[in-house]
Short mmCIF file of C-alpha atoms in Angstrom, two decimals:
data_model
loop_
_atom_site.label_atom_id
_atom_site.label_comp_id
_atom_site.label_asym_id
_atom_site.label_seq_id
_atom_site.Cartn_x
_atom_site.Cartn_y
_atom_site.Cartn_z
CA MET A 1 -3.26 -36.13 11.40
CA ARG A 2 -5.85 -33.66 12.80
CA THR A 3 -3.15 -31.94 14.91
CA LEU A 4 -0.92 -31.49 11.86
CA GLU A 5 -3.80 -29.91 9.92
CA LEU A 6 -4.53 -27.56 12.81
CA LEU A 7 -0.87 -26.49 13.05
CA PHE A 8 -0.80 -25.81 9.30
CA LEU A 9 -3.94 -23.62 9.51
CA VAL A 10 -2.50 -21.67 12.46
CA ALA A 11 0.79 -21.13 10.58
CA LEU A 12 -1.09 -20.05 7.45
CA GLY A 13 -3.21 -17.57 9.43
CA SER A 14 -0.13 -16.13 11.10
CA ALA A 15 1.68 -15.76 7.79
CA CYS A 16 -1.28 -13.92 6.30
CA GLY A 17 -1.41 -11.48 9.20
CA GLU A 18 2.27 -10.60 8.97
CA ALA A 19 3.51 -9.01 5.80
CA LEU A 20 6.77 -10.24 4.37
CA PRO A 21 9.42 -7.52 4.20
CA LEU A 22 10.04 -5.99 0.81
CA GLN A 23 12.93 -7.42 -1.15
CA VAL A 24 13.38 -4.99 -4.03
CA LYS A 25 16.09 -5.53 -6.62
CA GLY A 26 17.31 -3.26 -9.40
CA MET A 27 14.87 -0.37 -8.95
CA ASP A 28 16.31 3.13 -8.67
CA TRP A 29 13.80 5.00 -6.53
CA HIS A 30 15.36 8.35 -7.52
CA ARG A 31 13.73 8.17 -10.97
CA PHE A 32 10.27 8.35 -9.37
CA VAL A 33 10.73 11.41 -7.14
CA THR A 34 12.14 14.91 -7.01
CA GLN A 35 13.68 16.45 -3.93
CA ARG A 36 14.30 20.02 -2.91
CA PRO A 37 18.07 20.47 -3.35
CA GLU A 38 18.61 22.16 -0.02
CA ARG A 39 16.90 19.36 1.95
CA THR A 40 17.67 15.67 2.34
CA GLU A 41 14.89 14.31 4.57
CA THR A 42 12.10 12.13 3.20
CA SER A 43 9.52 14.85 3.85
CA SER A 44 11.11 16.97 1.09
CA LEU A 45 10.31 14.36 -1.59
CA ARG A 46 7.62 14.67 -4.25
CA PHE A 47 6.54 12.13 -6.87
CA ARG A 48 7.53 13.24 -10.37
CA PRO A 49 4.65 14.82 -12.32
CA ASP A 50 4.91 12.26 -15.14
CA LEU A 51 4.49 9.28 -12.76
CA CYS A 52 0.71 9.58 -12.66
CA GLU A 53 0.18 11.00 -16.13
CA GLY A 54 -3.12 9.73 -17.52
CA ASN A 55 -4.53 8.83 -14.08
CA ASP A 56 -7.51 10.62 -12.58
CA LEU A 57 -6.07 12.25 -9.47
CA ARG A 58 -9.28 14.00 -8.37
CA PRO A 59 -10.56 12.94 -4.93
CA ASP A 60 -12.90 9.96 -5.05
CA TYR A 61 -15.99 10.25 -2.84
CA SER A 62 -17.69 7.02 -3.87
CA THR A 63 -17.92 3.99 -1.59
CA LEU A 64 -15.26 1.50 -2.67
CA THR A 65 -14.62 -2.20 -2.17
CA GLU A 66 -11.41 -4.13 -2.69
CA ALA A 67 -12.74 -4.86 -6.19
CA SER A 68 -11.96 -1.27 -7.25
CA LEU A 69 -8.34 -1.66 -6.14
CA LEU A 70 -8.21 -5.06 -7.82
CA ARG A 71 -9.45 -3.52 -11.11
CA PHE A 72 -6.81 -0.79 -10.86
CA LEU A 73 -4.01 -3.32 -10.29
CA HIS A 74 -5.23 -5.47 -13.19
CA ASP A 75 -5.30 -2.34 -15.39
CA GLN A 76 -1.59 -1.94 -14.50
CA ARG A 77 -1.10 -5.49 -15.85
CA LEU A 78 -0.10 -6.82 -12.44
CA ASP A 79 -0.81 -10.38 -11.34
CA VAL A 80 -2.97 -10.32 -8.19
CA GLN A 81 -4.29 -13.04 -5.90
CA VAL A 82 -7.03 -12.28 -3.35
CA GLN A 83 -7.33 -13.91 0.04
CA HIS A 84 -10.26 -13.21 2.36
CA GLN A 85 -9.58 -13.48 6.07
CA ALA A 86 -12.15 -13.62 8.83
CA VAL A 87 -11.66 -10.91 11.45
CA GLU A 88 -13.26 -9.93 14.74
CA ALA A 89 -16.64 -8.18 14.62
CA GLN A 90 -15.25 -4.82 15.83
CA ASN A 91 -12.60 -4.70 13.08
CA PRO A 92 -13.24 -3.65 9.48
CA ASP A 93 -13.46 -6.20 6.71
CA LEU A 94 -9.92 -7.23 5.76
CA ASN A 95 -8.76 -8.77 2.54
CA TYR A 96 -5.25 -9.54 1.43
CA LEU A 97 -4.03 -8.95 -2.09
CA PHE A 98 -0.77 -10.57 -3.14
CA VAL A 99 0.62 -8.59 -6.06
CA ARG A 100 3.53 -9.54 -8.30
CA ILE A 101 5.45 -6.35 -9.03
CA PRO A 102 8.43 -6.25 -11.40
CA GLY A 103 11.67 -5.90 -9.43
CA VAL A 104 10.28 -7.35 -6.17
CA ALA A 105 11.48 -10.81 -5.14
CA GLN A 106 8.13 -12.16 -3.87
CA PRO A 107 4.49 -11.07 -4.17
CA VAL A 108 3.77 -7.87 -2.25
CA SER A 109 1.20 -8.44 0.47
CA LEU A 110 -1.37 -5.65 0.70
CA ARG A 111 -3.81 -5.64 3.62
CA VAL A 112 -7.01 -3.94 2.44
CA ALA A 113 -9.47 -2.61 5.05
CA THR A 114 -12.95 -1.43 4.08
CA LEU A 115 -14.10 1.37 6.36
CA PRO A 116 -17.23 3.54 6.52
CA ASN A 117 -15.68 6.71 5.05
CA ALA A 118 -12.51 8.47 3.87
CA ASP A 119 -11.72 10.06 7.24
CA GLU A 120 -11.77 6.68 8.99
CA ALA A 121 -9.69 5.11 6.21
CA GLY A 122 -7.01 7.80 6.54
CA ARG A 123 -7.04 7.52 10.32
CA ALA A 124 -6.87 3.70 10.26
CA LEU A 125 -3.95 3.76 7.84
CA SER A 126 -2.06 6.33 9.93
CA GLU A 127 -2.61 4.26 13.09
CA ALA A 128 -1.52 1.03 11.38
CA ILE A 129 1.64 2.71 10.07
CA GLY A 130 2.32 4.07 13.57
CA LYS A 131 1.94 0.62 15.14
CA ARG A 132 4.23 -1.03 12.59
CA GLY A 133 6.80 1.76 12.78
CA ARG A 134 9.88 2.28 10.66
CA GLY A 135 9.56 1.20 7.04
CA SER A 136 5.78 0.90 7.01
CA TRP A 137 3.66 2.46 4.29
CA GLY A 138 0.28 2.34 2.63
CA VAL A 139 -2.28 4.16 0.53
CA HIS A 140 -5.87 5.18 1.12
CA ARG A 141 -8.60 6.20 -1.26
CA SER A 142 -12.11 7.08 -0.20
CA ASN A 143 -13.13 4.44 2.38
CA LEU A 144 -10.31 1.94 1.65
CA ALA A 145 -7.05 1.74 3.62
CA VAL A 146 -4.26 -0.40 2.14
CA LEU A 147 -1.25 -1.32 4.28
CA GLY A 148 1.86 -2.57 2.46
CA PRO A 149 4.80 -4.61 3.74
CA SER A 150 7.61 -2.80 5.53
CA GLY A 151 10.77 -1.93 3.68
CA SER A 152 13.29 0.82 3.44
CA ALA A 153 11.92 4.25 2.50
CA GLU A 154 13.55 3.84 -0.91
CA ASP A 155 11.95 0.43 -1.50
CA ASP A 156 8.54 1.64 -0.31
CA ILE A 157 8.65 4.57 -2.74
CA ALA A 158 9.84 2.36 -5.63
CA VAL A 159 7.06 -0.20 -5.08
CA ALA A 160 4.37 2.50 -4.80
CA ALA A 161 5.65 4.09 -8.02
CA VAL A 162 6.17 0.94 -10.13
CA SER A 163 2.77 -0.49 -9.14
CA LYS A 164 1.18 2.99 -9.56
CA LEU A 165 -0.37 2.64 -6.10
CA ALA A 166 0.80 6.22 -5.48
CA CYS A 167 -1.53 7.21 -8.33
CA TRP A 168 -4.48 5.19 -6.99
CA GLY A 169 -4.42 6.36 -3.36
CA THR A 170 -2.79 8.86 -1.02
CA PHE A 171 0.70 7.43 -0.36
CA THR A 172 1.67 7.59 3.32
CA MET A 173 4.83 6.26 4.94
CA ASP A 174 6.61 6.24 8.28
CA ASP A 175 9.33 8.87 8.54
CA ALA A 176 11.17 8.54 11.86
CA GLY A 177 7.98 7.90 13.81
CA ASP A 178 5.71 10.30 11.91
CA ALA A 179 3.26 9.34 9.18
CA ILE A 180 3.94 11.61 6.20
CA VAL A 181 2.26 11.93 2.81
CA ILE A 182 4.50 12.23 -0.22
CA PRO A 183 2.77 14.64 -2.61
CA GLY A 184 2.61 14.40 -6.38
CA GLY A 185 0.32 11.40 -6.74
CA TYR A 186 -3.34 10.94 -5.82
CA ALA A 187 -4.38 13.01 -2.80
CA GLU A 188 -7.48 13.55 -0.74
CA PRO A 189 -8.12 16.71 1.31
#
């Protein structure tokens, strides 16, 4: 019996560390972005101005915890579950938020890292996206870095738009090996 319990805990820990891929259905990502007509690459995209209407898009210099992201997601009327996970001493505090987003087959797993400042949060997010590679994305605001599950560029954009995460933090995604920021939502210098 003890061995079975141990195997279950190991499997649960592994599942929490690996994000499930996005399975988006019925969302047209085109309605959330504009694109320069002469260009087709992802780097020419911009979130539509009306996407973040009513949101404060000024840079946030306060020290944040995952509770501020949780409040934002609840304000969007999204169902969120929090899971705390112990990490090594040299790593930042990590928490996982599982968010139910309309049009996504299963809850979206967001890995939230609390870092000392905005520069480190941006750097940590960029490094995490680089390690995960194609299809990875996330947002950062002040000292929080949030890594989302990998998906197609279209699915990543749709999830960031529908959840309004692009309005809460600087939206960054992998574009053929480079981390790029899609403008039009929240942004930090």
